[in-house]
Short mmCIF file of N, CA and C in Angstrom, two decimals:
data_model
loop_
_atom_site.label_atom_id
_atom_site.label_comp_id
_atom_site.label_asym_id
_atom_site.label_seq_id
_atom_site.Cartn_x
_atom_site.Cartn_y
_atom_site.Cartn_z
N MET T 25 12.03 -9.56 0.35
CA MET T 25 10.98 -9.09 1.25
C MET T 25 11.08 -9.79 2.56
N ASN T 26 10.87 -8.94 3.60
CA ASN T 26 10.92 -9.37 4.99
C ASN T 26 9.49 -9.83 5.38
N PRO T 27 9.22 -11.04 5.84
CA PRO T 27 7.90 -11.47 6.14
C PRO T 27 7.28 -10.84 7.35
N ASP T 28 8.07 -10.02 8.06
CA ASP T 28 7.56 -9.33 9.27
C ASP T 28 7.10 -7.91 8.88
N ASN T 29 7.33 -7.47 7.69
CA ASN T 29 6.96 -6.10 7.20
C ASN T 29 5.76 -6.11 6.28
N TYR T 30 5.16 -4.96 6.14
CA TYR T 30 4.04 -4.88 5.19
C TYR T 30 4.65 -4.18 3.94
N TYR T 31 3.89 -4.53 2.78
CA TYR T 31 4.30 -3.96 1.50
C TYR T 31 3.03 -3.59 0.77
N PHE T 32 3.09 -2.94 -0.36
CA PHE T 32 2.05 -2.55 -1.19
C PHE T 32 2.24 -3.04 -2.69
N VAL T 33 1.25 -3.60 -3.24
CA VAL T 33 1.29 -3.90 -4.69
C VAL T 33 0.54 -2.75 -5.31
N VAL T 34 1.19 -1.92 -6.16
CA VAL T 34 0.59 -0.82 -6.78
C VAL T 34 0.42 -1.13 -8.28
N GLU T 35 -0.76 -1.02 -8.83
CA GLU T 35 -0.95 -1.32 -10.25
C GLU T 35 -1.49 -0.06 -10.97
N GLY T 36 -0.95 0.20 -12.13
CA GLY T 36 -1.37 1.43 -12.73
C GLY T 36 -1.07 1.33 -14.31
N CYS T 37 -1.20 2.46 -14.97
CA CYS T 37 -0.93 2.56 -16.40
C CYS T 37 0.03 3.67 -16.68
N GLY T 38 0.74 3.61 -17.76
CA GLY T 38 1.70 4.61 -18.13
C GLY T 38 2.51 4.05 -19.30
N LEU T 39 3.68 4.76 -19.50
CA LEU T 39 4.61 4.39 -20.64
C LEU T 39 5.41 3.25 -20.04
N VAL T 40 5.42 2.10 -20.71
CA VAL T 40 6.23 0.93 -20.46
C VAL T 40 6.94 0.55 -21.73
N ASP T 41 8.20 0.70 -21.72
CA ASP T 41 9.10 0.40 -22.91
C ASP T 41 8.61 1.08 -24.12
N GLY T 42 8.34 2.43 -23.86
CA GLY T 42 7.86 3.27 -25.00
C GLY T 42 6.51 3.12 -25.48
N ARG T 43 5.67 2.30 -24.85
CA ARG T 43 4.22 2.09 -25.22
C ARG T 43 3.36 2.30 -24.00
N PHE T 44 2.17 2.70 -24.22
CA PHE T 44 1.21 2.87 -23.14
C PHE T 44 0.73 1.45 -22.71
N GLY T 45 0.83 1.24 -21.42
CA GLY T 45 0.41 -0.14 -20.96
C GLY T 45 0.40 -0.13 -19.43
N PRO T 46 0.10 -1.34 -18.90
CA PRO T 46 -0.03 -1.63 -17.49
C PRO T 46 1.37 -1.75 -16.82
N TRP T 47 1.54 -1.37 -15.53
CA TRP T 47 2.67 -1.57 -14.75
C TRP T 47 2.27 -2.02 -13.40
N VAL T 48 3.18 -2.74 -12.69
CA VAL T 48 3.05 -3.17 -11.32
C VAL T 48 4.34 -2.89 -10.57
N ARG T 49 4.17 -2.38 -9.34
CA ARG T 49 5.33 -2.05 -8.55
C ARG T 49 5.06 -2.57 -7.07
N ILE T 50 6.10 -3.18 -6.49
CA ILE T 50 5.89 -3.58 -5.09
C ILE T 50 6.80 -2.49 -4.33
N VAL T 51 6.14 -1.76 -3.39
CA VAL T 51 6.81 -0.76 -2.59
C VAL T 51 6.59 -0.92 -1.11
N SER T 52 7.48 -0.46 -0.32
CA SER T 52 7.49 -0.75 1.08
C SER T 52 7.06 0.39 2.06
N ASN T 53 6.64 1.50 1.52
CA ASN T 53 6.30 2.51 2.45
C ASN T 53 5.15 3.46 1.74
N VAL T 54 4.46 4.07 2.63
CA VAL T 54 3.35 4.96 2.18
C VAL T 54 3.81 6.16 1.31
N GLU T 55 5.00 6.63 1.57
CA GLU T 55 5.57 7.79 0.74
C GLU T 55 5.72 7.35 -0.68
N GLU T 56 6.21 6.18 -0.91
CA GLU T 56 6.33 5.69 -2.32
C GLU T 56 5.01 5.44 -2.99
N VAL T 57 4.05 4.98 -2.22
CA VAL T 57 2.64 4.84 -2.77
C VAL T 57 2.05 6.21 -3.10
N ASP T 58 2.33 7.17 -2.28
CA ASP T 58 1.83 8.52 -2.55
C ASP T 58 2.46 9.12 -3.74
N SER T 59 3.74 8.95 -3.90
CA SER T 59 4.49 9.38 -5.06
C SER T 59 3.93 8.82 -6.33
N LEU T 60 3.66 7.50 -6.33
CA LEU T 60 3.13 6.81 -7.51
C LEU T 60 1.70 7.37 -7.83
N CYS T 61 0.88 7.58 -6.76
CA CYS T 61 -0.41 8.08 -6.96
C CYS T 61 -0.48 9.47 -7.56
N LYS T 62 0.46 10.29 -7.20
CA LYS T 62 0.58 11.65 -7.73
C LYS T 62 1.10 11.71 -9.21
N GLY T 63 1.63 10.62 -9.70
CA GLY T 63 2.09 10.56 -11.10
C GLY T 63 3.28 11.39 -11.33
N GLY T 64 3.12 12.32 -12.20
CA GLY T 64 4.14 13.25 -12.39
C GLY T 64 5.14 12.80 -13.49
N THR T 65 5.22 11.53 -13.83
CA THR T 65 6.00 11.01 -14.88
C THR T 65 5.14 10.26 -15.96
N ALA T 66 5.69 10.12 -17.13
CA ALA T 66 4.90 9.32 -18.15
C ALA T 66 4.85 7.89 -17.77
N GLU T 67 5.74 7.44 -16.98
CA GLU T 67 5.77 6.02 -16.61
C GLU T 67 4.66 5.68 -15.61
N THR T 68 4.19 6.68 -14.87
CA THR T 68 3.20 6.48 -13.82
C THR T 68 2.08 7.43 -14.01
N LEU T 69 1.34 7.36 -15.18
CA LEU T 69 0.26 8.30 -15.44
C LEU T 69 -0.96 8.08 -14.46
N SER T 70 -1.23 6.82 -14.11
CA SER T 70 -2.37 6.66 -13.24
C SER T 70 -2.22 5.41 -12.43
N VAL T 71 -2.80 5.33 -11.25
CA VAL T 71 -2.85 4.16 -10.39
C VAL T 71 -4.26 3.65 -10.38
N ASN T 72 -4.34 2.32 -10.61
CA ASN T 72 -5.69 1.71 -10.68
C ASN T 72 -6.00 0.98 -9.42
N LYS T 73 -5.08 0.35 -8.81
CA LYS T 73 -5.27 -0.53 -7.63
C LYS T 73 -4.13 -0.47 -6.71
N ILE T 74 -4.50 -0.55 -5.38
CA ILE T 74 -3.41 -0.68 -4.36
C ILE T 74 -3.75 -1.77 -3.43
N GLN T 75 -2.91 -2.78 -3.29
CA GLN T 75 -3.20 -3.87 -2.39
C GLN T 75 -2.11 -3.90 -1.27
N LEU T 76 -2.62 -4.29 -0.10
CA LEU T 76 -1.69 -4.38 1.05
C LEU T 76 -1.34 -5.84 1.27
N ILE T 77 0.01 -6.09 1.35
CA ILE T 77 0.54 -7.37 1.70
C ILE T 77 0.90 -7.28 3.19
N ALA T 78 0.09 -7.91 4.02
CA ALA T 78 0.25 -7.68 5.49
C ALA T 78 0.76 -8.92 6.21
N PRO T 79 1.69 -8.78 7.09
CA PRO T 79 2.13 -9.89 7.86
C PRO T 79 1.08 -10.39 8.98
N PRO T 80 1.28 -11.63 9.37
CA PRO T 80 0.39 -12.14 10.40
C PRO T 80 0.25 -11.25 11.60
N SER T 81 1.35 -10.57 11.97
CA SER T 81 1.34 -9.78 13.24
C SER T 81 0.43 -8.54 13.09
N MET T 82 0.20 -8.14 11.81
CA MET T 82 -0.77 -7.00 11.53
C MET T 82 -2.15 -7.35 11.47
N THR T 83 -2.44 -8.57 10.88
CA THR T 83 -3.82 -8.95 10.63
C THR T 83 -4.35 -9.98 11.65
N ARG T 84 -3.47 -10.52 12.51
CA ARG T 84 -3.76 -11.55 13.43
C ARG T 84 -4.27 -12.80 12.71
N ARG T 85 -3.77 -13.02 11.55
CA ARG T 85 -4.12 -14.35 10.88
C ARG T 85 -2.88 -15.19 10.90
N SER T 86 -2.91 -16.43 10.37
CA SER T 86 -1.84 -17.34 10.56
C SER T 86 -0.85 -17.19 9.40
N GLU T 87 -1.08 -16.42 8.36
CA GLU T 87 -0.19 -16.25 7.24
C GLU T 87 -0.32 -14.85 6.67
N LEU T 88 0.60 -14.53 5.70
CA LEU T 88 0.52 -13.32 4.90
C LEU T 88 -0.74 -13.21 4.23
N SER T 89 -1.32 -11.98 4.11
CA SER T 89 -2.53 -11.77 3.38
C SER T 89 -2.32 -10.65 2.42
N MET T 90 -3.12 -10.58 1.36
CA MET T 90 -3.09 -9.60 0.34
C MET T 90 -4.44 -9.11 0.19
N GLN T 91 -4.68 -7.79 0.49
CA GLN T 91 -6.02 -7.25 0.45
C GLN T 91 -6.10 -5.92 -0.31
N LEU T 92 -7.18 -5.76 -1.09
CA LEU T 92 -7.36 -4.45 -1.81
C LEU T 92 -7.58 -3.40 -0.87
N LEU T 93 -6.98 -2.23 -1.00
CA LEU T 93 -7.21 -1.08 -0.13
C LEU T 93 -8.21 -0.16 -0.73
N SER T 94 -8.98 0.51 0.07
CA SER T 94 -9.79 1.63 -0.35
C SER T 94 -9.31 2.93 0.19
N GLU T 95 -8.46 2.91 1.24
CA GLU T 95 -7.92 4.23 1.78
C GLU T 95 -6.67 3.94 2.64
N ILE T 96 -5.79 4.95 2.65
CA ILE T 96 -4.63 4.90 3.56
C ILE T 96 -4.86 6.32 4.24
N ARG T 97 -4.90 6.22 5.60
CA ARG T 97 -5.08 7.46 6.31
C ARG T 97 -4.15 7.59 7.54
N ILE T 98 -3.94 8.79 7.98
CA ILE T 98 -3.06 9.02 9.15
C ILE T 98 -4.05 9.01 10.39
N LYS T 99 -3.62 8.20 11.41
CA LYS T 99 -4.48 8.17 12.58
C LYS T 99 -4.60 9.60 13.24
N PRO T 100 -5.65 10.03 13.60
CA PRO T 100 -5.78 11.43 14.30
C PRO T 100 -4.86 11.46 15.45
N GLY T 101 -4.20 12.64 15.55
CA GLY T 101 -3.30 12.96 16.67
C GLY T 101 -1.93 12.35 16.48
N SER T 102 -1.62 11.74 15.35
CA SER T 102 -0.24 11.21 15.05
C SER T 102 0.42 11.92 14.00
N GLN T 103 0.13 13.15 13.68
CA GLN T 103 0.71 13.84 12.55
C GLN T 103 2.19 14.09 12.59
N THR T 104 2.78 14.24 13.81
CA THR T 104 4.15 14.42 13.96
C THR T 104 4.95 13.21 13.70
N ARG T 105 4.43 12.08 14.12
CA ARG T 105 5.02 10.77 13.91
C ARG T 105 3.90 9.88 13.45
N PRO T 106 3.62 9.97 12.05
CA PRO T 106 2.36 9.28 11.53
C PRO T 106 2.27 7.87 11.80
N VAL T 107 1.08 7.51 12.26
CA VAL T 107 0.62 6.13 12.42
C VAL T 107 -0.51 5.95 11.30
N TYR T 108 -0.06 4.99 10.40
CA TYR T 108 -1.00 4.88 9.20
C TYR T 108 -2.07 3.77 9.48
N GLU T 109 -3.23 4.04 9.05
CA GLU T 109 -4.33 3.09 9.07
C GLU T 109 -4.66 2.68 7.59
N PHE T 110 -4.71 1.37 7.42
CA PHE T 110 -4.90 0.89 6.09
C PHE T 110 -6.38 0.25 6.11
N VAL T 111 -7.25 0.84 5.25
CA VAL T 111 -8.65 0.49 5.21
C VAL T 111 -8.86 -0.39 4.04
N THR T 112 -9.25 -1.61 4.20
CA THR T 112 -9.41 -2.52 3.02
C THR T 112 -10.80 -2.30 2.35
N HIS T 113 -10.87 -2.88 1.26
CA HIS T 113 -12.12 -2.69 0.45
C HIS T 113 -13.33 -3.29 1.13
N ASP T 114 -13.11 -4.29 2.02
CA ASP T 114 -14.21 -4.80 2.78
C ASP T 114 -14.41 -4.23 4.14
N GLY T 115 -13.71 -3.13 4.42
CA GLY T 115 -13.88 -2.40 5.65
C GLY T 115 -13.01 -2.74 6.86
N GLN T 116 -12.07 -3.68 6.71
CA GLN T 116 -11.16 -3.96 7.82
C GLN T 116 -10.19 -2.86 7.91
N VAL T 117 -9.72 -2.48 9.09
CA VAL T 117 -8.69 -1.45 9.35
C VAL T 117 -7.55 -2.06 10.04
N TYR T 118 -6.35 -1.91 9.36
CA TYR T 118 -5.11 -2.37 9.94
C TYR T 118 -4.20 -1.18 10.22
N SER T 119 -3.34 -1.27 11.12
CA SER T 119 -2.39 -0.18 11.45
C SER T 119 -0.90 -0.62 11.45
N ASN T 120 -0.08 0.34 11.08
CA ASN T 120 1.40 -0.01 11.11
C ASN T 120 1.97 0.14 12.49
N GLN T 121 1.16 0.60 13.50
CA GLN T 121 1.59 0.76 14.81
C GLN T 121 1.70 -0.61 15.50
N ARG T 122 2.86 -0.89 16.09
CA ARG T 122 3.10 -2.25 16.72
C ARG T 122 2.92 -2.12 18.21
#
């Protein structure tokens, strides 16, 4: 993991080693999060929680932070080259725009 990039910890339920149970994945982009949320395979039947691991440059804090997300959205007007906004459970909004 690069400490200057953001990542997502995605938790869900599905088939794990042939049995229904929890799984956790660390992914590095919104497209992977979206794919997991859509399911489509027995391994990823549902997503329960998505957390953002954000670098200090994104949060203006002194260290990495991990925060529960309530929404990932595209900033209005940036559809051709998406700028993502990450809304945390407590209402903070962070952007991938540098």
